[in-house]
Backbone as a chain_set.jsonl record, in Angstrom:
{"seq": "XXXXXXXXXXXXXXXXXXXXXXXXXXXXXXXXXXXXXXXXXXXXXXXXXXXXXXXXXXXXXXXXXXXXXXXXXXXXXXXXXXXXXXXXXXXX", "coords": {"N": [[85.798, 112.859, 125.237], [87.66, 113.924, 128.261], [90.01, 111.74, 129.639], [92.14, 111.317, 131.39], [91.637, 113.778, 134.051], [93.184, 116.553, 135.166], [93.298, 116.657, 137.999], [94.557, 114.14, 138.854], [96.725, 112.162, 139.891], [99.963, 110.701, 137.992], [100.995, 110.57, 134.53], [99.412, 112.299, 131.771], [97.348, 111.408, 129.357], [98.087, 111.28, 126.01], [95.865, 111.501, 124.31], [94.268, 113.029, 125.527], [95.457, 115.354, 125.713], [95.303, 116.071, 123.216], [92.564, 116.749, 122.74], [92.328, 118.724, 124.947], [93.802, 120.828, 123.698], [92.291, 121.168, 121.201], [89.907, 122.336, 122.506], [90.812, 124.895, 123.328], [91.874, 126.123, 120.961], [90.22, 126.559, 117.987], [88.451, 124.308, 116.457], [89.692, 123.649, 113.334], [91.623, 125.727, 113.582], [93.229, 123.768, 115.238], [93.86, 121.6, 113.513], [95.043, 122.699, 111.159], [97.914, 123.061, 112.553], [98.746, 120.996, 113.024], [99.296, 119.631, 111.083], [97.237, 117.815, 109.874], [95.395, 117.312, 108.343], [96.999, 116.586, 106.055], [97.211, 114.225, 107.23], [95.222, 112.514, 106.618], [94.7, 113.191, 103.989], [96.861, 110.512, 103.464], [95.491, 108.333, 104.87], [93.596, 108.119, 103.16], [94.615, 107.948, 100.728], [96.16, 105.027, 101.299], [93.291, 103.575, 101.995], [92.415, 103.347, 99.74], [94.708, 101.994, 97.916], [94.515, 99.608, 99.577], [91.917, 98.865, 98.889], [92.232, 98.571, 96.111], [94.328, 97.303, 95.126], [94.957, 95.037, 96.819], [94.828, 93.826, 100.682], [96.461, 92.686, 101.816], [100.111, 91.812, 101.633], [101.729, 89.817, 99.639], [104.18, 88.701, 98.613], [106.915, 87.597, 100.704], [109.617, 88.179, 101.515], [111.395, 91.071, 103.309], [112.964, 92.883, 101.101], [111.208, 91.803, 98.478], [108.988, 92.45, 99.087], [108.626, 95.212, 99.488], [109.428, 96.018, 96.837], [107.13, 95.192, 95.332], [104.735, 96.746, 96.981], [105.677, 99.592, 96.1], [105.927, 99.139, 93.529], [103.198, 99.028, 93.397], [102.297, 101.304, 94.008], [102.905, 102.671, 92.583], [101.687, 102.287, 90.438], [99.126, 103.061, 91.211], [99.416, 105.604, 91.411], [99.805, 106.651, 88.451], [97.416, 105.924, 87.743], [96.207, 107.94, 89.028], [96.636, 110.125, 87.966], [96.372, 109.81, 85.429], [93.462, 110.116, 85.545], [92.818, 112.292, 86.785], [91.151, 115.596, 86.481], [91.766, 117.87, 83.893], [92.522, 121.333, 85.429], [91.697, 124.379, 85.797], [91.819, 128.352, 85.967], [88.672, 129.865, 85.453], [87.292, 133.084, 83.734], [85.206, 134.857, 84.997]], "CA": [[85.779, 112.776, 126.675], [89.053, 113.167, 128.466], [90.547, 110.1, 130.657], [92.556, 111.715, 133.165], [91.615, 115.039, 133.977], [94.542, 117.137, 136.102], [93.421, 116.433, 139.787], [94.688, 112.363, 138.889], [98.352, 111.787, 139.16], [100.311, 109.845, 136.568], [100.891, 110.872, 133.358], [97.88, 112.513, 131.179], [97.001, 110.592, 128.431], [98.107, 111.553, 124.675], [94.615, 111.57, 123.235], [93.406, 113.602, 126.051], [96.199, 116.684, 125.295], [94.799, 116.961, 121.773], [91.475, 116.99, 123.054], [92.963, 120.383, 125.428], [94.393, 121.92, 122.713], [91.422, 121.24, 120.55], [89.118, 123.186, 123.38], [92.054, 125.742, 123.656], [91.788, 127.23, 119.669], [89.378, 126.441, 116.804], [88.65, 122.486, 115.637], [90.304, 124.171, 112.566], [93.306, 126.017, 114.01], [94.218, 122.671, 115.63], [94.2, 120.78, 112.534], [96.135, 123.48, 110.748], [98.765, 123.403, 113.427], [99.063, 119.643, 113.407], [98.766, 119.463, 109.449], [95.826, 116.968, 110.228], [94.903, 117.736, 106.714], [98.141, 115.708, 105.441], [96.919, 112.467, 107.568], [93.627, 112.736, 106.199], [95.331, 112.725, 102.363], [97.627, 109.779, 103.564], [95.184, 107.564, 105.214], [92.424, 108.189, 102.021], [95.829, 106.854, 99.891], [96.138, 103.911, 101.449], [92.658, 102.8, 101.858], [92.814, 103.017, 97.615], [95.479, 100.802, 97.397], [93.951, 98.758, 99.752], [90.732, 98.279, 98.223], [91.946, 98.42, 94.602], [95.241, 95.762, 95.239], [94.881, 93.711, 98.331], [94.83, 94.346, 102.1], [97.67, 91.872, 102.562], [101.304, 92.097, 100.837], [101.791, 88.727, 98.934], [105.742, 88.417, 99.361], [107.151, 86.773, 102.169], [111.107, 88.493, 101.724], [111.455, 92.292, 102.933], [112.965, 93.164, 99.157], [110.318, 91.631, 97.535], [107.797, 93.351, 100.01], [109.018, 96.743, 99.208], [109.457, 96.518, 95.34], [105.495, 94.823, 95.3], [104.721, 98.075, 97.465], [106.891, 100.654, 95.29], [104.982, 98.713, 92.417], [101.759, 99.309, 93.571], [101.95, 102.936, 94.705], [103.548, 103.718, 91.45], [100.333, 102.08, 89.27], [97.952, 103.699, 91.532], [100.41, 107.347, 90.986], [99.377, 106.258, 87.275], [96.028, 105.891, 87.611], [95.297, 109.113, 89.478], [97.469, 111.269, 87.02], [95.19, 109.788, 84.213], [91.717, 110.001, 86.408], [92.487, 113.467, 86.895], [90.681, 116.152, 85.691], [92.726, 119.446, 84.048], [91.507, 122.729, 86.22], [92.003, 125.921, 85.178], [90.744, 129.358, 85.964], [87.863, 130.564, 84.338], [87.304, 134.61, 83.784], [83.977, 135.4, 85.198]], "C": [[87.219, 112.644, 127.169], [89.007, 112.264, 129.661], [90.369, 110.666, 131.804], [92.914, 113.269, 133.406], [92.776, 115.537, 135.058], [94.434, 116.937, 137.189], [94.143, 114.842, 139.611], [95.969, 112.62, 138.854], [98.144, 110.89, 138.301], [100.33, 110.783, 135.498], [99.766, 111.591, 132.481], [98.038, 111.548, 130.005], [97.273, 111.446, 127.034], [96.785, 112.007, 124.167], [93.503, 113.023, 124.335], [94.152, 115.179, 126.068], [95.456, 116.661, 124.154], [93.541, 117.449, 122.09], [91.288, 118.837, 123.8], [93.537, 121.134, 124.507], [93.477, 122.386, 121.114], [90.435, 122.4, 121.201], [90.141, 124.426, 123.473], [91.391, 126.467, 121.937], [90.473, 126.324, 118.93], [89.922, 125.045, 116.331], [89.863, 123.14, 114.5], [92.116, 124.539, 112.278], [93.644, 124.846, 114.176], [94.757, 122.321, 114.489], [95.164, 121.141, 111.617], [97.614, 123.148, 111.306], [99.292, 121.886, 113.104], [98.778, 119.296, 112.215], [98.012, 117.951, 109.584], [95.762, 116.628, 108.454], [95.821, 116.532, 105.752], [97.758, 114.399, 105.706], [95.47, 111.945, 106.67], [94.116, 112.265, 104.353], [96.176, 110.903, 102.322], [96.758, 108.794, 103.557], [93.997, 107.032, 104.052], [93.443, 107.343, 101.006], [96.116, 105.382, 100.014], [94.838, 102.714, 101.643], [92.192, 102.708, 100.293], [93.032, 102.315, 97.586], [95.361, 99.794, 98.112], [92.599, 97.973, 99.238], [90.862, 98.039, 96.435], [93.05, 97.165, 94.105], [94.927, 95.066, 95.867], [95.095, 94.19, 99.752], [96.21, 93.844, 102.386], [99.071, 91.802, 101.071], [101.498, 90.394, 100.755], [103.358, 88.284, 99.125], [105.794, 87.898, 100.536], [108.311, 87.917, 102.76], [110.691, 90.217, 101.616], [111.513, 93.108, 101.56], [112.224, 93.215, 98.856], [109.108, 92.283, 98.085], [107.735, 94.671, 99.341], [108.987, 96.927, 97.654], [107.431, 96.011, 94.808], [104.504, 96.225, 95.557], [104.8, 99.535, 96.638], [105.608, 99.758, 94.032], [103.495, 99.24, 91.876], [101.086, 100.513, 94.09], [101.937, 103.503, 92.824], [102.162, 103.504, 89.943], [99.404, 102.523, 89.732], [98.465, 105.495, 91.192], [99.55, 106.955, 89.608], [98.092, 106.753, 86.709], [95.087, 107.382, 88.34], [95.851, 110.01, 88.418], [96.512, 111.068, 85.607], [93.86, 110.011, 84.173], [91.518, 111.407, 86.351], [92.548, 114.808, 85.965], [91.756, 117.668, 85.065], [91.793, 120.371, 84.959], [92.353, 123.823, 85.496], [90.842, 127.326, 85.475], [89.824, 129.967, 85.361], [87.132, 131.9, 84.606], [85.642, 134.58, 84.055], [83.4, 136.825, 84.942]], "O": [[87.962, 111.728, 126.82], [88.083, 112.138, 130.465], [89.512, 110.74, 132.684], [93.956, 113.864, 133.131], [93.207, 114.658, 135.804], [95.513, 116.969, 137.779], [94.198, 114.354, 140.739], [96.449, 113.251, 137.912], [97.125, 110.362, 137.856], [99.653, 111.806, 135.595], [98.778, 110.956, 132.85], [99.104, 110.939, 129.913], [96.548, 112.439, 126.963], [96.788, 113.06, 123.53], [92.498, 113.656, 124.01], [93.463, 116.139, 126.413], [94.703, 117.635, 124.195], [93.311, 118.609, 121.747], [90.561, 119.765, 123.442], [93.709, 122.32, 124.79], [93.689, 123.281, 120.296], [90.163, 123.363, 120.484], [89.484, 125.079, 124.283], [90.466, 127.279, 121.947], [89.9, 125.44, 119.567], [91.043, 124.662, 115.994], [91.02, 123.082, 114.919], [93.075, 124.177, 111.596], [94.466, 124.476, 113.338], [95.936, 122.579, 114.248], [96.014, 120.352, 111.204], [98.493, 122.972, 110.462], [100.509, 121.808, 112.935], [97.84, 118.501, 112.163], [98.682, 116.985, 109.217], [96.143, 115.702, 107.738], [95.316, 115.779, 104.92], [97.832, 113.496, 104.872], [95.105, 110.833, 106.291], [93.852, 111.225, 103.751], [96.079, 110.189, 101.323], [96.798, 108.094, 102.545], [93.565, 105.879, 104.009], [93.124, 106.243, 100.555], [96.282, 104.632, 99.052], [94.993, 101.497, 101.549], [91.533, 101.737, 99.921], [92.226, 101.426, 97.313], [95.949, 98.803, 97.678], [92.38, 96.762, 99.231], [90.017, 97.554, 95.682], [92.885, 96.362, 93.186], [94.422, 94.094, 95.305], [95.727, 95.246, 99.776], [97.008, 94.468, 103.085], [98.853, 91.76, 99.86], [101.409, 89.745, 101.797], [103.565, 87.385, 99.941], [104.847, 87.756, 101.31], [108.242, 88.461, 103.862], [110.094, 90.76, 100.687], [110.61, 93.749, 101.023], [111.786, 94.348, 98.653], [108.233, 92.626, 97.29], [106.758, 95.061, 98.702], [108.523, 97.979, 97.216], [106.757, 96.635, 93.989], [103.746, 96.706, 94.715], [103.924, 100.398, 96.685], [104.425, 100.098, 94.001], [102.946, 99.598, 90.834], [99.931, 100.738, 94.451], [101.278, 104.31, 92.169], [101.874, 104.204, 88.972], [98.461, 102.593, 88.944], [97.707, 106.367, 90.765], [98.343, 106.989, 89.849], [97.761, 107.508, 85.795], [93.91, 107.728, 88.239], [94.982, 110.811, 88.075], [96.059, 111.978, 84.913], [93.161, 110.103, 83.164], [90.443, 111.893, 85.999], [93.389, 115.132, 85.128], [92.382, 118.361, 85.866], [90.594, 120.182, 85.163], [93.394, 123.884, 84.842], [89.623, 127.381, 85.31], [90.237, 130.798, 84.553], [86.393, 131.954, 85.589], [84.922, 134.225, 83.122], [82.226, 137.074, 85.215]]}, "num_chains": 1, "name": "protein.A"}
């Protein structure tokens, strides 16, 4: 639904341009256009390492934030590189 359709002054609303540019080309095209696709990989990444470490970062000190972080990307990197399956084409 958009907010503030064009007869309203002010500003339009962010969420209500994607929405116009969604109605404008193909759900699809948009997402293409706006590599959607990438957030979608990102946000699936982090609810992993949220549900498989902790929601909340245990450190107090930036540093130690970031190497905990860096830690915990790099054992979940690990764990998908070993999870995953080989592919390969097969001649039909």
């Amino acid at each position: 639904m958009i907010w503030k359709h064009g007869n309203r002054t002010g500003p339009r609303h962010p969420w209500d341009e994607n929405l116009r540019q969604i109605r404008k080309r193909e759900r699809s095209q948009w997402e293409e256009d706006v590599n959607y696709h990438q957030r979608s990989l990102v946000e699936n990444t982090i609810f992993r390492y949220k549900t498989i470490f902790s929601e909340k970062v245990l450190s107090r000190e930036d540093s130690r934030q970031r190497t905990e972080l860096k830690l915990g990307f790099s054992m979940l990197n690990i764990m998908f590189q070993l999870g995953m399956p080989d592919s390969y084409v097969v001649a039909g």
